[in-house]
Amino acid sequence: MRIFLLIFSFINTIFYMLIYSYFDNVLEILGIVSLSPAAANYIKLAALLIVGFCVGVNVMLILRLKIKRSLFSFRNLVIIGIFPFICLILSEGAITSFIINKFFNSSEKLSELLFYFLSRQAIWSLWLGFAIGSSIRFSFSRIQYKHTSVENLKTQIPDKSEVRAPDIEKKDQNHFPEY
């Protein structure tokens, strides 16, 4: 299952990179020329966010973490993803202009620095997608069926005595048998 997810995520990464690369050509082929520039930019950033997510999932699948159950780590997301999230919000311009005018008295050097720093929306969306993807933890535990649990119970009893019905019932309830 892990290998299937790894291959599927890798194919999705390539697919969304192609969507991002040929976005303008795809719009012309589909005949969607009346799309506003803001909507086109949003769709491009969403494609990059998905690419970053797939790369993060690939990294987590390659690491083979030994965990007991699948989960989503919010702590990881906050640690890794808070900075690119703030930069994506501030990259629009109106908020940044307000902050520069209010707190830094319209400094030209500072406004140029923030403009060049925050205008890299592609980097921030890739980073945020990677943070979301790497926050997912997969567990690939094998399912133990009842007939195999009875066989394993026979090998776990040290004195080689016969397995009694109460022992099997307790094993089915995820308890160890009493001797």
GROMACS .gro file of C-alpha atoms in nm:
model
  179
    1MET     CA    1   0.000   0.000   0.000
    2ARG     CA    2   0.287   0.237   0.080
    3ILE     CA    3   0.444   0.181  -0.262
    4PHE     CA    4   0.109   0.237  -0.435
    5LEU     CA    5   0.060   0.566  -0.249
    6LEU     CA    6   0.416   0.671  -0.329
    7ILE     CA    7   0.369   0.606  -0.702
    8PHE     CA    8   0.026   0.772  -0.703
    9SER     CA    9   0.157   1.080  -0.524
   10PHE     CA   10   0.458   1.103  -0.758
   11ILE     CA   11   0.229   1.088  -1.064
   12ASN     CA   12   0.008   1.359  -0.910
   13THR     CA   13   0.315   1.575  -0.850
   14ILE     CA   14   0.415   1.551  -1.216
   15PHE     CA   15   0.055   1.609  -1.330
   16TYR     CA   16   0.012   1.927  -1.126
   17MET     CA   17   0.354   2.057  -1.229
   18LEU     CA   18   0.243   2.016  -1.591
   19ILE     CA   19  -0.080   2.202  -1.512
   20TYR     CA   20   0.122   2.486  -1.359
   21SER     CA   21   0.374   2.492  -1.644
   22TYR     CA   22   0.123   2.491  -1.928
   23PHE     CA   23  -0.155   2.683  -1.753
   24ASP     CA   24  -0.183   2.962  -2.011
   25ASN     CA   25  -0.183   2.715  -2.301
   26VAL     CA   26  -0.452   2.502  -2.136
   27LEU     CA   27  -0.670   2.811  -2.090
   28GLU     CA   28  -0.636   2.895  -2.461
   29ILE     CA   29  -0.717   2.538  -2.565
   30LEU     CA   30  -1.026   2.528  -2.343
   31GLY     CA   31  -1.135   2.867  -2.471
   32ILE     CA   32  -1.140   3.029  -2.128
   33VAL     CA   33  -0.995   3.369  -2.207
   34SER     CA   34  -1.233   3.576  -1.995
   35LEU     CA   35  -1.081   3.454  -1.669
   36SER     CA   36  -0.972   3.743  -1.449
   37PRO     CA   37  -0.601   3.770  -1.367
   38ALA     CA   38  -0.670   3.727  -0.996
   39ALA     CA   39  -0.860   3.402  -1.056
   40ALA     CA   40  -0.586   3.274  -1.288
   41ASN     CA   41  -0.323   3.357  -1.026
   42TYR     CA   42  -0.530   3.184  -0.757
   43ILE     CA   43  -0.563   2.866  -0.966
   44LYS     CA   44  -0.188   2.867  -1.036
   45LEU     CA   45  -0.110   2.903  -0.665
   46ALA     CA   46  -0.357   2.625  -0.582
   47ALA     CA   47  -0.178   2.397  -0.831
   48LEU     CA   48   0.155   2.480  -0.665
   49LEU     CA   49   0.004   2.418  -0.322
   50ILE     CA   50  -0.103   2.071  -0.439
   51VAL     CA   51   0.244   2.006  -0.584
   52GLY     CA   52   0.400   2.096  -0.249
   53PHE     CA   53   0.148   1.872  -0.072
   54CYS     CA   54   0.235   1.576  -0.296
   55VAL     CA   55   0.607   1.631  -0.240
   56GLY     CA   56   0.551   1.641   0.137
   57VAL     CA   57   0.348   1.319   0.122
   58ASN     CA   58   0.625   1.157  -0.085
   59VAL     CA   59   0.881   1.252   0.178
   60MET     CA   60   0.668   1.107   0.458
   61LEU     CA   61   0.615   0.785   0.263
   62ILE     CA   62   0.986   0.748   0.190
   63LEU     CA   63   1.082   0.802   0.556
   64ARG     CA   64   0.886   0.491   0.669
   65LEU     CA   65   0.799   0.623   1.012
   66LYS     CA   66   0.702   0.354   1.262
   67ILE     CA   67   0.378   0.485   1.409
   68LYS     CA   68   0.077   0.297   1.538
   69ARG     CA   69  -0.202   0.486   1.363
   70SER     CA   70  -0.247   0.739   1.086
   71LEU     CA   71  -0.281   1.098   1.198
   72PHE     CA   72  -0.239   1.461   1.103
   73SER     CA   73   0.019   1.649   1.310
   74PHE     CA   74  -0.109   2.001   1.374
   75ARG     CA   75   0.207   2.083   1.570
   76ASN     CA   76   0.419   2.009   1.262
   77LEU     CA   77   0.188   2.216   1.045
   78VAL     CA   78   0.210   2.517   1.276
   79ILE     CA   79   0.588   2.494   1.311
   80ILE     CA   80   0.663   2.448   0.941
   81GLY     CA   81   0.367   2.624   0.782
   82ILE     CA   82   0.301   2.941   0.981
   83PHE     CA   83   0.571   3.149   0.810
   84PRO     CA   84   0.467   3.077   0.447
   85PHE     CA   85   0.100   3.120   0.543
   86ILE     CA   86   0.169   3.467   0.683
   87CYS     CA   87   0.379   3.555   0.378
   88LEU     CA   88   0.098   3.445   0.144
   89ILE     CA   89  -0.151   3.662   0.330
   90LEU     CA   90   0.083   3.962   0.330
   91SER     CA   91   0.180   3.921  -0.037
   92GLU     CA   92  -0.137   4.083  -0.170
   93GLY     CA   93  -0.012   4.437  -0.112
   94ALA     CA   94  -0.288   4.630   0.063
   95ILE     CA   95  -0.209   4.485   0.405
   96THR     CA   96   0.164   4.529   0.354
   97SER     CA   97   0.121   4.890   0.239
   98PHE     CA   98  -0.090   4.964   0.545
   99ILE     CA   99   0.174   4.816   0.780
  100ILE     CA  100   0.458   5.007   0.612
  101ASN     CA  101   0.268   5.338   0.618
  102LYS     CA  102   0.147   5.299   0.976
  103PHE     CA  103   0.457   5.164   1.150
  104PHE     CA  104   0.759   5.252   0.934
  105ASN     CA  105   0.659   5.597   0.803
  106SER     CA  106   0.656   5.499   0.432
  107SER     CA  107   1.022   5.403   0.412
  108GLU     CA  108   1.106   5.343   0.045
  109LYS     CA  109   1.384   5.092   0.113
  110LEU     CA  110   1.169   4.892   0.351
  111SER     CA  111   0.874   4.889   0.113
  112GLU     CA  112   1.095   4.763  -0.173
  113LEU     CA  113   1.245   4.498   0.054
  114LEU     CA  114   0.904   4.373   0.162
  115PHE     CA  115   0.773   4.385  -0.194
  116TYR     CA  116   1.054   4.166  -0.329
  117PHE     CA  117   1.043   3.937  -0.028
  118LEU     CA  118   0.667   3.884  -0.027
  119SER     CA  119   0.609   3.881  -0.403
  120ARG     CA  120   0.742   3.525  -0.434
  121GLN     CA  121   0.401   3.364  -0.400
  122ALA     CA  122   0.514   3.051  -0.584
  123ILE     CA  123   0.773   2.979  -0.316
  124TRP     CA  124   0.532   3.045  -0.030
  125SER     CA  125   0.258   2.825  -0.176
  126LEU     CA  126   0.503   2.539  -0.243
  127TRP     CA  127   0.637   2.569   0.111
  128LEU     CA  128   0.288   2.574   0.263
  129GLY     CA  129   0.185   2.271   0.056
  130PHE     CA  130   0.498   2.087   0.169
  131ALA     CA  131   0.417   2.172   0.530
  132ILE     CA  132   0.066   2.033   0.495
  133GLY     CA  133   0.186   1.720   0.316
  134SER     CA  134   0.465   1.647   0.561
  135SER     CA  135   0.225   1.682   0.853
  136ILE     CA  136   0.043   1.366   0.749
  137ARG     CA  137   0.160   1.048   0.920
  138PHE     CA  138   0.072   0.714   0.766
  139SER     CA  139   0.065   0.385   0.948
  140PHE     CA  140   0.070   0.065   0.749
  141SER     CA  141  -0.004  -0.197   1.010
  142ARG     CA  142  -0.102  -0.543   0.905
  143ILE     CA  143  -0.448  -0.666   0.992
  144GLN     CA  144  -0.440  -0.974   1.211
  145TYR     CA  145  -0.730  -1.202   1.130
  146LYS     CA  146  -0.894  -1.422   1.393
  147HIS     CA  147  -0.763  -1.750   1.256
  148THR     CA  148  -0.405  -1.619   1.257
  149SER     CA  149  -0.444  -1.475   1.606
  150VAL     CA  150  -0.540  -1.822   1.736
  151GLU     CA  151  -0.232  -1.972   1.568
  152ASN     CA  152  -0.014  -1.700   1.716
  153LEU     CA  153  -0.169  -1.761   2.057
  154LYS     CA  154  -0.063  -2.126   2.040
  155THR     CA  155   0.297  -2.024   1.980
  156GLN     CA  156   0.291  -1.762   2.258
  157ILE     CA  157   0.198  -2.003   2.540
  158PRO     CA  158   0.529  -2.121   2.690
  159ASP     CA  159   0.419  -2.453   2.844
  160LYS     CA  160   0.272  -2.585   2.515
  161SER     CA  161  -0.065  -2.656   2.672
  162GLU     CA  162  -0.380  -2.663   2.468
  163VAL     CA  163  -0.559  -2.339   2.400
  164ARG     CA  164  -0.881  -2.308   2.592
  165ALA     CA  165  -1.191  -2.121   2.474
  166PRO     CA  166  -1.159  -1.844   2.737
  167ASP     CA  167  -0.804  -1.775   2.612
  168ILE     CA  168  -0.927  -1.729   2.256
  169GLU     CA  169  -1.211  -1.499   2.364
  170LYS     CA  170  -0.971  -1.281   2.560
  171LYS     CA  171  -0.733  -1.266   2.264
  172ASP     CA  172  -1.020  -1.146   2.045
  173GLN     CA  173  -1.079  -0.863   2.294
  174ASN     CA  174  -0.712  -0.758   2.264
  175HIS     CA  175  -0.620  -0.899   2.604
  176PHE     CA  176  -0.346  -1.144   2.684
  177PRO     CA  177  -0.455  -1.487   2.807
  178GLU     CA  178  -0.432  -1.565   3.175
  179TYR     CA  179  -0.233  -1.877   3.262
   0.00000   0.00000   0.00000
